[in-house]
PDB file of C-alpha atoms in Angstrom:
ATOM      1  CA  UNK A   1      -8.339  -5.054  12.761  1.00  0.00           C
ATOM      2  CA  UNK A   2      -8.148  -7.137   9.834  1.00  0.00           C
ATOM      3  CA  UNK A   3      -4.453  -5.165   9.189  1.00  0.00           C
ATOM      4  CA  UNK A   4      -2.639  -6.659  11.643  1.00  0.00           C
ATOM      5  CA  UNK A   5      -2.635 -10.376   9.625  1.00  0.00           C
ATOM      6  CA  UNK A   6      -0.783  -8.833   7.787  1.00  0.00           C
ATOM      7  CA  UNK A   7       2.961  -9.363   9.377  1.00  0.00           C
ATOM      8  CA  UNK A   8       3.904 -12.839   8.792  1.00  0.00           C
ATOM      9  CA  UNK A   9       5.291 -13.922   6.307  1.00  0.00           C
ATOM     10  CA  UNK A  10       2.258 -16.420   5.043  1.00  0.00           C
ATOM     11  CA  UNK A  11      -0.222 -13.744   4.566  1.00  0.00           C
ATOM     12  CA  UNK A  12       2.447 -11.292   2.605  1.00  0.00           C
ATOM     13  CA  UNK A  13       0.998 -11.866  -0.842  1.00  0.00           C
ATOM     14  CA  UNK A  14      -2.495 -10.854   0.292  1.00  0.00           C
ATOM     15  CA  UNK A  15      -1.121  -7.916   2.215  1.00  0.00           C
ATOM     16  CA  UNK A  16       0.373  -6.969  -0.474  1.00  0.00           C
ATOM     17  CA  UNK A  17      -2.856  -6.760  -2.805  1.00  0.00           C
ATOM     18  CA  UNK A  18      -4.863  -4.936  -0.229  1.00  0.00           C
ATOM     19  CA  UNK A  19      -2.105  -2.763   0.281  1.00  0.00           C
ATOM     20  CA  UNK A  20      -2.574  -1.502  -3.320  1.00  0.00           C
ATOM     21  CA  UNK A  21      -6.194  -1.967  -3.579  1.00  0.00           C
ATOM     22  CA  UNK A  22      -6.237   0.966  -0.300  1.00  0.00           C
ATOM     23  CA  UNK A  23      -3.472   3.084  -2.153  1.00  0.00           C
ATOM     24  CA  UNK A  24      -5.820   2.983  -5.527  1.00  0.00           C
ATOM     25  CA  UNK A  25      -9.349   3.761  -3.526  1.00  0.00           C
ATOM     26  CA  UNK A  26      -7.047   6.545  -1.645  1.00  0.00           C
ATOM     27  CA  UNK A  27      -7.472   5.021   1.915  1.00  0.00           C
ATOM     28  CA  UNK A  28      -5.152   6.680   3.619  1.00  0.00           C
ATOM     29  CA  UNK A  29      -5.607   5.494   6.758  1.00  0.00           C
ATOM     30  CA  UNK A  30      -6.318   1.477   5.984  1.00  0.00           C
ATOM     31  CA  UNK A  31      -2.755   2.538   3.746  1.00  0.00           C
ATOM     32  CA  UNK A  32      -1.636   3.261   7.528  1.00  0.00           C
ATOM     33  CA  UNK A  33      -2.856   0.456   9.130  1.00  0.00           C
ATOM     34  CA  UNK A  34      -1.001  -1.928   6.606  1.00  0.00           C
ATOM     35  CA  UNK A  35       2.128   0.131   7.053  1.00  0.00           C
ATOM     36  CA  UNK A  36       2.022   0.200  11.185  1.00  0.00           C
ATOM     37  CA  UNK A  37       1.223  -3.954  11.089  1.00  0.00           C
ATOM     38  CA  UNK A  38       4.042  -4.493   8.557  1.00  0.00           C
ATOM     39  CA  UNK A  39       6.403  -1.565   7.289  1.00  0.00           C
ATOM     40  CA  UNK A  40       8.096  -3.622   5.035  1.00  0.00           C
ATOM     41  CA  UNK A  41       5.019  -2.950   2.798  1.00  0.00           C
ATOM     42  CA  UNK A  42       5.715   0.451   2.026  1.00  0.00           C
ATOM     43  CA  UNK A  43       8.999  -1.537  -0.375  1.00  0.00           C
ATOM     44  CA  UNK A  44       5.842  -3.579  -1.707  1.00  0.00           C
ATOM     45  CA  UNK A  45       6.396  -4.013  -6.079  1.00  0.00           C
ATOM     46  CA  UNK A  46       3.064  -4.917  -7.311  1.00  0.00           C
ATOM     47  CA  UNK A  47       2.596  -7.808 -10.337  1.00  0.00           C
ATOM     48  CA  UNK A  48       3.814  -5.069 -12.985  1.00  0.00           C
ATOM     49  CA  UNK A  49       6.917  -4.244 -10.598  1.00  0.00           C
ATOM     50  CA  UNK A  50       5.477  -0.882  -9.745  1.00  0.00           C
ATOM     51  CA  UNK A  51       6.493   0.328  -5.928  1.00  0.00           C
ATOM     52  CA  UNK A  52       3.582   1.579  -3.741  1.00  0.00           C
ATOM     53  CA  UNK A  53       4.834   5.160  -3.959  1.00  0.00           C
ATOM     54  CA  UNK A  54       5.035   5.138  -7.642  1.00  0.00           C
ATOM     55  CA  UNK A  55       1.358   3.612  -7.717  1.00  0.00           C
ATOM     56  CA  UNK A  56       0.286   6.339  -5.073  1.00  0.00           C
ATOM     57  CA  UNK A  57       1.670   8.818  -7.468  1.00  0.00           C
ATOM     58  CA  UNK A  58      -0.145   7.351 -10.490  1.00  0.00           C
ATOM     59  CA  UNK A  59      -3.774   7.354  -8.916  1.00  0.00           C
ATOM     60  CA  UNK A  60      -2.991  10.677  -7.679  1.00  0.00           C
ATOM     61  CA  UNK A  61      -3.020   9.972  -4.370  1.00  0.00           C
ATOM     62  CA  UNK A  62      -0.291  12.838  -2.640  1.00  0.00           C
ATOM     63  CA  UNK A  63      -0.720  11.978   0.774  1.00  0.00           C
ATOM     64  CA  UNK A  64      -0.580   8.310   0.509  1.00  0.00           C
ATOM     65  CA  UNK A  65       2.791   9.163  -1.478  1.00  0.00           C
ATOM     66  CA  UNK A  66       3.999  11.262   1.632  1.00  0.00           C
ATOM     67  CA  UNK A  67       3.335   8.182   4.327  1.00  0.00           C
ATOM     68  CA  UNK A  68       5.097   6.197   1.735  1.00  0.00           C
ATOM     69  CA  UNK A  69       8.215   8.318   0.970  1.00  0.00           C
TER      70      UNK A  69
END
């Protein structure tokens, strides 16, 4: 699956932005994915400094929040 480029270092930027384009379009399980290839993500600040919990909490996305907590 396309999630599992997502553990070296090189391709951390765009993991990152998928990471919180799935948490936005509450994809839990691409969220998942991401998280299982690379669980660093889950400490992932996007480009306003907003963690991935804080932006799962803002789209209203609960159980994204849980996996990320």
């Amino acid at each position: 699956t396309e999630g599992l480029t997502c553990c070296g270092a090189s391709a951390a930027a765009s993991c990152m932005k998928e990471l919180f384009e799935a948490i936005r379009a509450g994809d839990l399980g691409r969220v998942s994915e991401l998280l299982h290839a690379n669980a660093t993500l889950a400490n992932a600040r996007d480009e306003h400094g907003h963690s991935a919990f804080t932006a799962a909490i803002y789209h209203h996305r609960n159980e994204i929040a849980d996996l990320l907590e």
